[in-house]
XYZ file of C-alpha atoms in Angstrom:
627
model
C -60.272 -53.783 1.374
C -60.379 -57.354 -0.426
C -60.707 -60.056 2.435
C -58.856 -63.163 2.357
C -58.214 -66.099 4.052
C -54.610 -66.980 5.731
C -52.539 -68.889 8.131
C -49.828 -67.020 9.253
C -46.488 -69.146 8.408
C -42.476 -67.332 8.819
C -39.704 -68.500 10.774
C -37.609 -67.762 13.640
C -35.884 -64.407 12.959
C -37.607 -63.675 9.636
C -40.813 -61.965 9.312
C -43.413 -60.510 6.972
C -45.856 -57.463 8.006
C -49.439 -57.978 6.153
C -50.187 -54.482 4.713
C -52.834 -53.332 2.630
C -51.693 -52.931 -0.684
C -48.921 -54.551 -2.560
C -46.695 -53.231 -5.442
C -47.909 -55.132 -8.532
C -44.047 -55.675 -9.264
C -43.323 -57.687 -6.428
C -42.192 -61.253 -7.076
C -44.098 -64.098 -6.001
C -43.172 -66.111 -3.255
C -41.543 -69.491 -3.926
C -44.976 -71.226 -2.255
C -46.951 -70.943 -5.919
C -44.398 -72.583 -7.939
C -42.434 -75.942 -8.263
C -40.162 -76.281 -5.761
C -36.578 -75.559 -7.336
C -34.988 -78.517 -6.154
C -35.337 -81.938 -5.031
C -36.291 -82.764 -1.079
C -34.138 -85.193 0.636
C -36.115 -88.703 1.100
C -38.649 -88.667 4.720
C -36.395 -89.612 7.952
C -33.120 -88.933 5.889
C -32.674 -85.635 8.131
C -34.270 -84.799 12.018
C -36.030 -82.585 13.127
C -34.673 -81.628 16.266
C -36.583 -79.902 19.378
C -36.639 -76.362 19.269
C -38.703 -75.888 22.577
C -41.942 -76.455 24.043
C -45.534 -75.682 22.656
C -47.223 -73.036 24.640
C -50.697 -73.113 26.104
C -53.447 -70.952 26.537
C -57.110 -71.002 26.921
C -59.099 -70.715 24.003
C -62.737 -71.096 22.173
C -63.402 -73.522 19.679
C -65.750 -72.545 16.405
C -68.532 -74.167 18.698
C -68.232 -71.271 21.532
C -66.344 -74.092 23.458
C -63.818 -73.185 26.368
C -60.628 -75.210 25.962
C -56.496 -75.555 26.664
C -54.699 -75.300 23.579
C -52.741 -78.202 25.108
C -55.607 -80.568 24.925
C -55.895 -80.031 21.406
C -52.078 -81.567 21.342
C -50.364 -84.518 22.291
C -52.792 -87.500 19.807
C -51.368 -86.058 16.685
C -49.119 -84.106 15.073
C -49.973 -80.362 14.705
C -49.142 -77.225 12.403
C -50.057 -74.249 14.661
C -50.816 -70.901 12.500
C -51.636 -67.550 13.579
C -54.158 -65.397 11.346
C -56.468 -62.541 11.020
C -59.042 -62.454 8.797
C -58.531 -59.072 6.263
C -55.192 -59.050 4.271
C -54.888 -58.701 0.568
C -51.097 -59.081 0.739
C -50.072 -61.171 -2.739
C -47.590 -62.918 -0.770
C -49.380 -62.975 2.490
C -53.172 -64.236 2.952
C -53.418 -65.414 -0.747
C -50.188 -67.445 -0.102
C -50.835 -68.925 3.182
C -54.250 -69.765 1.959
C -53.230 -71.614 -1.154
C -49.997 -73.840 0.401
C -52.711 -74.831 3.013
C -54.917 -75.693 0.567
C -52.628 -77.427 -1.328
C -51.374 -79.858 1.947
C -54.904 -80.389 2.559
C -55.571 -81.811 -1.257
C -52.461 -84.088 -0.917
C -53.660 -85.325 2.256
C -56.635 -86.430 0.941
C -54.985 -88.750 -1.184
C -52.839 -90.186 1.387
C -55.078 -91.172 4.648
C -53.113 -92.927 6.805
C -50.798 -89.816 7.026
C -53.932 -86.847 7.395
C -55.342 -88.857 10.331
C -52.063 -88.745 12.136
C -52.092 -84.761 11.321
C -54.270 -82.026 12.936
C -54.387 -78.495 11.751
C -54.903 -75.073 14.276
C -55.439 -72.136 12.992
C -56.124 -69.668 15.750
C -57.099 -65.813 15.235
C -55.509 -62.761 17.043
C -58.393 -60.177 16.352
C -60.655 -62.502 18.636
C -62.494 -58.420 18.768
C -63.522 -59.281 14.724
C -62.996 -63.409 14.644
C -65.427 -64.427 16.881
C -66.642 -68.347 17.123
C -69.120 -68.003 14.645
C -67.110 -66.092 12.394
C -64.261 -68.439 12.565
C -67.299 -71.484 12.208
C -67.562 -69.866 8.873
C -63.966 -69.099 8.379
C -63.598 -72.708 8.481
C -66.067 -73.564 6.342
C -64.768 -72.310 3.244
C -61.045 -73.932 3.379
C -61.917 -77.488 5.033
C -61.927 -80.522 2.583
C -63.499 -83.761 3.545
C -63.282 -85.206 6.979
C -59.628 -83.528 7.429
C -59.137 -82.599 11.019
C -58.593 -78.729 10.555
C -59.992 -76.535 13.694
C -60.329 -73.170 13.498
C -60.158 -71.377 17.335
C -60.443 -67.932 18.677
C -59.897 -66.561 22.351
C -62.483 -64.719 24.201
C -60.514 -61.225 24.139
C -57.100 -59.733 23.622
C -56.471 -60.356 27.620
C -56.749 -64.327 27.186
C -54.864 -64.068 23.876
C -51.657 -62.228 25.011
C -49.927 -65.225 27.059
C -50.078 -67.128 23.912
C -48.877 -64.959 21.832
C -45.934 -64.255 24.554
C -45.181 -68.429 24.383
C -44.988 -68.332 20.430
C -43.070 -64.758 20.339
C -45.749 -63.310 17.905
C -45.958 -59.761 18.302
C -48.455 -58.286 17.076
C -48.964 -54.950 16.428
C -52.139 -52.825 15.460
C -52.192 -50.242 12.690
C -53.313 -46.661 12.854
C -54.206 -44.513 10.332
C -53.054 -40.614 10.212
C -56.554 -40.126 12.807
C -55.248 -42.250 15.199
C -58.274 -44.746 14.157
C -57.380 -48.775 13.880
C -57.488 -49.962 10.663
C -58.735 -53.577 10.785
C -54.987 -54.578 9.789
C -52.128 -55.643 11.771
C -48.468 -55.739 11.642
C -46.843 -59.005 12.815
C -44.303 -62.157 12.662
C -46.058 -64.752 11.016
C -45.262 -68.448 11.785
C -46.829 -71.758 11.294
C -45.100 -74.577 14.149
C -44.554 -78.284 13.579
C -45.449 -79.428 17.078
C -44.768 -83.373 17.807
C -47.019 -85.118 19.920
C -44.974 -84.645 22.905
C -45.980 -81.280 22.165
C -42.499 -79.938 21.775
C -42.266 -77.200 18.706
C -39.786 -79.688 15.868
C -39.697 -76.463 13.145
C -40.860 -73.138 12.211
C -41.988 -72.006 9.053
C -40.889 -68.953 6.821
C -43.262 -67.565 4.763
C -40.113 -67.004 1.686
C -39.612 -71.057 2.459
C -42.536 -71.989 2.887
C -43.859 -74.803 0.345
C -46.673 -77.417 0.545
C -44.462 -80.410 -0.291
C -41.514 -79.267 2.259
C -44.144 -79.237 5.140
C -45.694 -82.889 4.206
C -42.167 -83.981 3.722
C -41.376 -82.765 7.254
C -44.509 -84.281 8.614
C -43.788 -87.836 7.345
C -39.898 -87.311 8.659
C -41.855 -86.672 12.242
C -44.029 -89.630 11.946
C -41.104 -91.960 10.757
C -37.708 -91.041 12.676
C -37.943 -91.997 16.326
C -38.534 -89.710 18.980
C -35.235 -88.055 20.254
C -33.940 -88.885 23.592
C -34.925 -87.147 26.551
C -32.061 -87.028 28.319
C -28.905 -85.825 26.392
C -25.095 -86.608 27.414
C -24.000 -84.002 28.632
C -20.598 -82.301 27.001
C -17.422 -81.520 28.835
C -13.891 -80.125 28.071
C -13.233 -78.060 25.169
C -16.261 -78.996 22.844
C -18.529 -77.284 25.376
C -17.392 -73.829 24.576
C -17.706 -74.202 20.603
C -20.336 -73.236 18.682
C -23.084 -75.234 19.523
C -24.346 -76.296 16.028
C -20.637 -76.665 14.375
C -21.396 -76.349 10.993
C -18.001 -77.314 9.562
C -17.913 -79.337 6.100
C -21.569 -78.611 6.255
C -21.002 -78.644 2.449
C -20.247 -82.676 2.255
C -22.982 -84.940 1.904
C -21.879 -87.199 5.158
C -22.261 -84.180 7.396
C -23.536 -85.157 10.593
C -25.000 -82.316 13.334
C -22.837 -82.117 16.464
C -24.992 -79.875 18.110
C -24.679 -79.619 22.235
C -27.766 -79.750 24.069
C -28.853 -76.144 25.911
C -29.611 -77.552 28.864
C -26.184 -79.161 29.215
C -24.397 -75.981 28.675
C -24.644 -74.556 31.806
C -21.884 -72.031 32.964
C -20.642 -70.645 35.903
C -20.154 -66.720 36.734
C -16.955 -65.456 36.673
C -15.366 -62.446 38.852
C -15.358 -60.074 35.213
C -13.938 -57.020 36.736
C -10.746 -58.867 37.326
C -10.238 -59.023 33.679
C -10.174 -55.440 33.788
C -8.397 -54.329 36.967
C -5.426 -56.817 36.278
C -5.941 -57.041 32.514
C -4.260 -61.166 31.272
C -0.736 -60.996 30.693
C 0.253 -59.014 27.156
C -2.501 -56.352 27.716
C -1.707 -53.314 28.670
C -3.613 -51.008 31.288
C -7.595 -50.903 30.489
C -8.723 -47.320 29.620
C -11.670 -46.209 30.974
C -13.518 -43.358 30.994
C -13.609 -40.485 33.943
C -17.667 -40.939 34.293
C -18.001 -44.480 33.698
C -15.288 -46.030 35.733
C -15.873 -49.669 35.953
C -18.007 -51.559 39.413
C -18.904 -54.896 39.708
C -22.530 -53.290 40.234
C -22.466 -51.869 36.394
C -20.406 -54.854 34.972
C -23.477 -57.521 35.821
C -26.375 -55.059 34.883
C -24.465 -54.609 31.259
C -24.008 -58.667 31.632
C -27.682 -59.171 31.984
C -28.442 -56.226 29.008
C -26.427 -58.003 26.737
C -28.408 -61.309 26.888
C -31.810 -59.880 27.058
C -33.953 -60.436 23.780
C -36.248 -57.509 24.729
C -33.509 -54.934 23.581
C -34.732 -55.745 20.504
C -37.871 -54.781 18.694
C -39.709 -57.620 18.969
C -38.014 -59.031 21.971
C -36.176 -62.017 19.700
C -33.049 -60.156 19.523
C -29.839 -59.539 21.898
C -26.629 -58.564 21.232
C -25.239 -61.960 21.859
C -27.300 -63.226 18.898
C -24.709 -61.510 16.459
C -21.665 -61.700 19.660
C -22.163 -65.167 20.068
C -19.644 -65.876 23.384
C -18.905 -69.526 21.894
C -18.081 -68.334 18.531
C -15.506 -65.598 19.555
C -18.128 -63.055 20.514
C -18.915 -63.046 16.591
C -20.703 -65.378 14.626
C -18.506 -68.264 12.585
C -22.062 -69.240 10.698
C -22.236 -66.323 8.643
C -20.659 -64.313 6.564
C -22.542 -60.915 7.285
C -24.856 -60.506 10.216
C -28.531 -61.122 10.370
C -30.837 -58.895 12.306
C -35.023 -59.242 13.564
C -36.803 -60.491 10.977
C -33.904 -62.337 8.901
C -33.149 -58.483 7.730
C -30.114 -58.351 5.862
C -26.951 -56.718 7.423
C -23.972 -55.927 4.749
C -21.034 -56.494 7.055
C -20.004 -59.305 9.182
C -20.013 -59.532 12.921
C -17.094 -58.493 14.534
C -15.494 -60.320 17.541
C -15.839 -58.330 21.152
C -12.766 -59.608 23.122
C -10.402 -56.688 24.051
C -12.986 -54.314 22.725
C -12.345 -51.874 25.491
C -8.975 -51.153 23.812
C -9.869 -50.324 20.508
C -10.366 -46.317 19.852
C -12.314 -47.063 16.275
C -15.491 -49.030 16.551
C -17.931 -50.595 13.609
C -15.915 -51.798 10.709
C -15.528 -48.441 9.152
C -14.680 -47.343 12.872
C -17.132 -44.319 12.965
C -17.501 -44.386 16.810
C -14.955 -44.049 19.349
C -16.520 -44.973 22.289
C -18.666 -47.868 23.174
C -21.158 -45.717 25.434
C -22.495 -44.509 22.028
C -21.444 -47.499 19.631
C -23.973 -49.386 21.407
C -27.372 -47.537 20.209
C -25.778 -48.326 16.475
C -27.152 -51.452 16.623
C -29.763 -51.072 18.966
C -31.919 -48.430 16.524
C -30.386 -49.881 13.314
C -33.671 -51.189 11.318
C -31.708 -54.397 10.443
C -30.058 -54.818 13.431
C -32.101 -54.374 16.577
C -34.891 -52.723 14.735
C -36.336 -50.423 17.832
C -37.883 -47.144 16.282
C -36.251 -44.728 18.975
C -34.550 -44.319 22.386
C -37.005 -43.831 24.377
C -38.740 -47.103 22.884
C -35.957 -49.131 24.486
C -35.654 -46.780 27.740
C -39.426 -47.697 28.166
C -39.455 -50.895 27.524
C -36.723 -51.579 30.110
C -38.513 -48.949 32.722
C -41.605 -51.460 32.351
C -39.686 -54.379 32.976
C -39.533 -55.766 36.715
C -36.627 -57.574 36.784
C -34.639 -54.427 35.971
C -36.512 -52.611 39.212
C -33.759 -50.991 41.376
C -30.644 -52.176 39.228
C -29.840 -48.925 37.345
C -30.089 -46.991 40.804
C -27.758 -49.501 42.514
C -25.226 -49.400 40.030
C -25.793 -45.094 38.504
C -27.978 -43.322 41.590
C -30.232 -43.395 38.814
C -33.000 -45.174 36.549
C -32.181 -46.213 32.983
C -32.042 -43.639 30.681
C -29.628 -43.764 27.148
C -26.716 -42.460 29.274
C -27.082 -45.539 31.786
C -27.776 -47.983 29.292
C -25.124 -47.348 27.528
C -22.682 -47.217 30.164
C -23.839 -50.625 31.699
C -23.670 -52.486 28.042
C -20.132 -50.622 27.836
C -19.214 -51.687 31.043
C -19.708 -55.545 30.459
C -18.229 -55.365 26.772
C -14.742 -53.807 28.758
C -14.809 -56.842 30.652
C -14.339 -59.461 28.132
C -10.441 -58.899 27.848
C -8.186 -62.375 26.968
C -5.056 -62.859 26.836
C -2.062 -64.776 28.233
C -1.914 -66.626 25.459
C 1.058 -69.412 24.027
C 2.894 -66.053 22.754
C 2.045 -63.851 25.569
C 3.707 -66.404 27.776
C 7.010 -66.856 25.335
C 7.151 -63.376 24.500
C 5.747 -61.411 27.779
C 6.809 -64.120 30.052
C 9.981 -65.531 29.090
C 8.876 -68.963 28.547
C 10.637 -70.503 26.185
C 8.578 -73.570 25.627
C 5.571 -71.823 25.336
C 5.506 -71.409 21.734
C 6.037 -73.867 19.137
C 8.915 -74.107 16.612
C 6.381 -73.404 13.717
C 4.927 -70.858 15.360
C 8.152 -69.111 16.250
C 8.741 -69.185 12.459
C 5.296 -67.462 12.695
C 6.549 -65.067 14.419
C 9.746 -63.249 12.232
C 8.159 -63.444 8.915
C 5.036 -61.407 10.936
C 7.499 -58.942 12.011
C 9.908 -59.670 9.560
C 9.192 -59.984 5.651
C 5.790 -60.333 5.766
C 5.569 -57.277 6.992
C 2.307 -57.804 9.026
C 3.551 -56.016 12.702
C 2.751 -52.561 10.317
C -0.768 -52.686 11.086
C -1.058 -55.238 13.658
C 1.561 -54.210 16.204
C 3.740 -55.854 19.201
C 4.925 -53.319 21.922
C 7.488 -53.745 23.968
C 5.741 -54.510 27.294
C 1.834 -55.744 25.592
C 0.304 -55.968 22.380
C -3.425 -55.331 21.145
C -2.346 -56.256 17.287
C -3.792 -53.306 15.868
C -2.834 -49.519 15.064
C -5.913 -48.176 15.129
C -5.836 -46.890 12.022
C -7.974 -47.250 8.532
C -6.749 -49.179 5.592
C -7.777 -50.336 2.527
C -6.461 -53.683 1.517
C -8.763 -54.116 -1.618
C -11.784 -56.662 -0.184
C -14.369 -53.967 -0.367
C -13.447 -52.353 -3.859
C -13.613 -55.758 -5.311
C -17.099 -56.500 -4.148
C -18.397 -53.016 -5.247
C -16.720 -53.501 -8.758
C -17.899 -57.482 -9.168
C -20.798 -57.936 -11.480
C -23.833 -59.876 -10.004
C -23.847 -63.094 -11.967
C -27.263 -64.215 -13.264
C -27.471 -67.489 -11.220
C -26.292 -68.309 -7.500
C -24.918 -71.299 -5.931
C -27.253 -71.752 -3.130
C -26.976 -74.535 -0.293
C -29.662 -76.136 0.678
C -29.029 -79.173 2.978
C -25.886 -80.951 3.763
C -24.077 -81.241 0.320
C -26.875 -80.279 -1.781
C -26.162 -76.840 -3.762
C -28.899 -75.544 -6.001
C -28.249 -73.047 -8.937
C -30.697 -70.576 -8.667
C -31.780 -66.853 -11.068
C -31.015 -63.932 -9.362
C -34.680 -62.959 -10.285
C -35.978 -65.612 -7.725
C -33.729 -64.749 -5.378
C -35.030 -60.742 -5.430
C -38.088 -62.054 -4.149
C -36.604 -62.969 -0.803
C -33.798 -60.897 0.003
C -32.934 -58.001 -0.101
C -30.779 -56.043 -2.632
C -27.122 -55.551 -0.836
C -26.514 -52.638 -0.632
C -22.745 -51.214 -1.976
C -20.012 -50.369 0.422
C -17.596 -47.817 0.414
C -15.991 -47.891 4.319
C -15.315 -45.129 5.704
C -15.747 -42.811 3.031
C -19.852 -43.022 3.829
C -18.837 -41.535 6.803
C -16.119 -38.774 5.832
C -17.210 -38.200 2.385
C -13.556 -37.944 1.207
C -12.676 -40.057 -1.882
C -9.249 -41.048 -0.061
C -11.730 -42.787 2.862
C -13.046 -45.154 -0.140
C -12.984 -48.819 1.288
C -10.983 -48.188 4.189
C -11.754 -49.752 7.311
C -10.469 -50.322 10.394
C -7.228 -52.606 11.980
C -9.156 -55.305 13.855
C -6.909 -56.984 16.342
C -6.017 -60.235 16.178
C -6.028 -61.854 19.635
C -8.464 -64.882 19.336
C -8.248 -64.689 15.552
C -9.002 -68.434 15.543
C -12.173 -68.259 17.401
C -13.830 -65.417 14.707
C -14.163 -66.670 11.368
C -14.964 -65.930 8.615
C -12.814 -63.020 8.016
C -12.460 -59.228 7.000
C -15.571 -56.878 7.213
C -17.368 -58.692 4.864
C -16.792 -62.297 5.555
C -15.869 -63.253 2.363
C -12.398 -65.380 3.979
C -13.295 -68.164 5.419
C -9.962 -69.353 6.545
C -6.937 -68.108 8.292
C -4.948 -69.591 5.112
C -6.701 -67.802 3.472
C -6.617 -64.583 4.740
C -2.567 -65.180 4.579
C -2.777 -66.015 0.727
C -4.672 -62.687 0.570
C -2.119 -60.766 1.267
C 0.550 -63.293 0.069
C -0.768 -62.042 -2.944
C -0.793 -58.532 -2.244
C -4.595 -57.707 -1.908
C -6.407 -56.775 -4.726
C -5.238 -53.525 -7.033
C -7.190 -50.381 -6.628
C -6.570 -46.393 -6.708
C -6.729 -46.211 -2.718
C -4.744 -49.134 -1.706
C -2.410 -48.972 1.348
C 1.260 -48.622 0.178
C 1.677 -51.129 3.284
C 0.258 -53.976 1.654
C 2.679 -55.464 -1.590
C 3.063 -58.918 -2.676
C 5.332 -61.074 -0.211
C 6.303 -63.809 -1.824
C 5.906 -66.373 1.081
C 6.000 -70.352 0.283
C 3.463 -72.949 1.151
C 5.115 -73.668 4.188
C 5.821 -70.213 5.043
C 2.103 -69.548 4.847
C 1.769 -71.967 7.507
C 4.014 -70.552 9.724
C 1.757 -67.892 9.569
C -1.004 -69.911 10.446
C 0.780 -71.107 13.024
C 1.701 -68.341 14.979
C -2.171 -66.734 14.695
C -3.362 -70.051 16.152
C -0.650 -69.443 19.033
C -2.632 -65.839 20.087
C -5.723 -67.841 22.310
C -6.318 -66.353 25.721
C -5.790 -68.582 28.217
C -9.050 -67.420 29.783
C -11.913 -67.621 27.273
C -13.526 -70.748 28.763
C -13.854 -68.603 31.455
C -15.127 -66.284 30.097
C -17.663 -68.112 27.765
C -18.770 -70.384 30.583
C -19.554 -66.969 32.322
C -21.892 -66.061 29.792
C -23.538 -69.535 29.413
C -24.438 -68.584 33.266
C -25.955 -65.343 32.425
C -30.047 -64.632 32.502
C -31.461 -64.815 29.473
C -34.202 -62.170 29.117
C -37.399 -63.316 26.618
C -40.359 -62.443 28.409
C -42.101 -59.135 30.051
């Protein structure tokens, strides 16, 4: 095996596994070439704190016992990870050469490399011992530059660290059951300010020489952020907390809310369930998982924990995100471990209990098993089997005696799914403006545009087909399939040759496809339901969603691809789009501008009443990250 030189460098929920061998066809990372586009000037943008630096004892090349932390705090570091035997194209070589390269530059700008210290540290301290990293060093340091190359005195000492930097690590075996000398892990390089609080995170598809120096000088230039934050109140606390509207305008300024400010406070759940808000009817639930407060809070505390995934980065409410309608209104489609690629967008959870088709194409019927979709999924949750996940939560402490207290019985996949199934029936919100005109009698509830709203949606427009008002409650779906035309037009639309791809606030890029294959993955096609039923009929079709708390999920339909409620009314103001399978229910309507926002109008009138509630309930909840 060629050995190489690296420092391990990938960002939060991306990563790269070092392997032995790579496919001589596989595109070269954007790190060896010109950077596409221009950077924004030093201190035009922040950097804003991500978290704190972890410590950890270590050795120096010398044989000397330190504290990471004492290497910290006089300068401003880049923290990378490595091992010393890769031969990974866009791996070691990569890593080795963008480091070189910020090392050259520095050497022509002084004042900036002594206000900069590099740390590479090794996790196979078993192979990089202090002499070997002493030589290590020796063949990438240039001229006085302060670049320290550390190791730990065995795996034992090394494990906390990697805990505090969420690098996990994993050893490779050959067919024998021997250890290869490789390893499988998340690499990341960390911009750590001299606070020693972590300002970015690396990806190795990002990552460029010129973007980190340019990062560095906007460090060293914009003033330290405040310590204390103000903290938010009222409606703007249960947003998304980085609101990324008109991100696409130049003057776009961050509104982000401050984590520690967003504090919550637990809510009685079950009630949402036993005396379901005004305009749902009775909550089904199944014989041999009826609903206790016990299950409800150990499905709570599932739902938040990061450990579920893979490599413990990853819970459901990553893709559920409470603040954002239990979906995600910053993407289109979903994002798994890793930065893998996930083909549909994230569906909202409120008043999930109801519905009797789950997943977009609605393959599962019951949320007991819908859960371990995403849970094994490779770009979801990535864990390689049941028991994987069963185990990991048996080893876990904080989970001692809570699937006996609320099953008779430890965590198995029957229990787990029942307690994630439990909390997920919980979420239930309603008693909204048209609850309380309709329902309730109110007559003021409900404003005059909405109330126009309301007769074209069961009127002309038609849309009370699929999304249906009983007489006594309402979930706004039929539970049934359609195809309205979204996914047959993305299946049938060429790739074009270059992309549109944002950047930064109001800077857009074009950029070849080609480049873009050698970061992402290929997407793959579509069809709906017909992957699962195999009958040509099924092609496209997906499922009713409802549309309680429409306002609170964008973007819309399975894929994402509308970003608006106006424009998910135009859509079918239109008629959909023209294909062999499309539902005889959907036809041109004919509305007028203002009849579109009538629409609107009434869609925005179907907010629960109880969704702070219900969000500040799960800005209370544990957050599991750590064994």
């Amino acid at each position: 095996m060629k050995t190489c030189y690296f420092i391990g460098l990938l960002a939060l929920f991306s990563g790269f596994a070092c392997r032995a061998e790579t496919a001589p066809t596989t595109p070269l990372a954007p790190g060896y070439a010109a950077l596409p586009y221009q950077l924004a000037a030093p201190a035009s943008y922040s950097l804003p704190v991500i978290g704190a630096a972890g410590d950890g004892e270590i050795l120096t090349s010398d044989n000397q016992p330190e504290h990471l932390h004492d290497l910290m705090g006089d300068k401003v570091v880049l923290l990378s990870f490595i091992y010393a035997t890769c031969s990974d194209v866009n791996g070691c070589p990569l890593a080795t050469q963008v480091l070189h390269k910020i090392s050259r530059q520095l050497q022509k700008q002084p004042e900036l490399a002594a206000k900069l210290r590099l740390l590479t540290l090794s996790f196979n301290p078993s192979n990089d011992t202090p002499e070997m990293m002493r030589h290590y060093g020796s063949g990438f340091k240039t001229g006085d530059f302060d670049w320290q190359f550390l190791t730990t005195r065995d795996e034992q000492t090394l494990q906390p660290i990697l805990n505090a930097y969420q690098q996990n690590v994993q050893k490779i075996y050959d067919e024998q059951g021997q250890f290869t000398g490789t390893f499988s892990h998340l690499l990341r390089v960390y911009l750590i300010d001299t606070d020693k609080n972590i300002r970015n995170i690396y990806n190795v598809d990002f990552l460029h020489a010129d973007t980190v120096i340019n990062d560095v000088k906007t460090l060293l230039i914009t003033p330290k952020p405040a310590v204390v934050a103000q903290p938010e109140t009222g409606e703007s606390l249960y947003q998304a907390g980085d609101n990324k509207q008109n991100y696409q305008q130049t003057d776009y300024q961050t509104r982000s809310l401050a984590l520690e400010h967003r504090q919550g406070k637990p809510a009685k759940l079950i009630e949402f369930a036993s005396k379901p808000p005004l305009g749902l009817p009775k909550l089904p639930q199944p014989k041999d998982n009826r609903l206790t407060s016990a299950k409800v809070a150990l499905g709570r505390k599932l739902f938040y924990d990061r450990r579920l995934s893979f490599n413990n980065t990853f819970s459901c409410a990553i893709c559920h995100i409470p603040e954002q309608g239990f979906s995600s209104n910053e993407m289109a489609t979903a994002v798994g471990i890793e930065g893998r690629s996930v083909r549909r967008n994230s569906p909202s959870l409120y008043n999930v209990g109801y519905a009797q088709l789950l997943f977009h194409d609605g393959r599962e019927n019951s949320l007991e098993q819908q859960v371990w979709g995403p849970l094994l999924a490779h770009n979801e949750m990535g864990n390689p089997s049941i028991g994987h996940v069963v185990d990991k939560i048996k080893a876990s402490a904080d989970y001692r005696g809570l699937f006996e207290k609320a099953f008779n019985k430890g965590p198995s996949m029957e229990t787990i799914g029942q307690a994630l199934a439990g909390y997920q029936r919980t979420l239930n919100s309603a008693d909204s403006p048209f609850d309380r005109w309709y329902f309730g009698k109110q007559s003021s509830a409900l404003s005059a545009a909405a109330q126009r709203g309301f007769k074209l949606f069961t009127g002309r427009a038609g849309c009370s087909s699929c999304h249906g008002i009983g007489e006594k409650s309402a979930l706004f779906s039929d539970q049934k399939r359609h195809n309205t035309g979204i996914g047959y037009a993305e299946s049938m639309r060429k790739t074009p040759e270059k992309q549109r791809v944002q950047v930064a606030p109001g800077v857009f890029v074009e950029v070849d496809n080609k480049s873009l294959q050698g970061v992402a993955e290929t997407k793959a096609n579509d069809l709906g339901y017909y992957e699962i039923s195999q009958n040509p009929a099924d092609r496209w079709a997906y499922k009713t969603p409802s549309l309680r708390n429409v306002t609170l999920s964008a973007p819309y339909m399975h894929n994402g691809s509308l970003a608006s409620l106006k424009q998910v009314v135009a859509f079918y103001n239109q008629g959909g789009i023209a294909n062999e399978n499309l539902s005889p229910l959907i036809k041109p309507l004919g509305l007028s501008a203002a009849e579109i926002d009538d629409l609107v109008a009434f869609l925005q009138a179907l907010n629960g009443s109880n969704v702070e509630t219900l969000v500040s309930d799960a800005f209370a909840a544990p957050v599991g990250d750590s064994q």
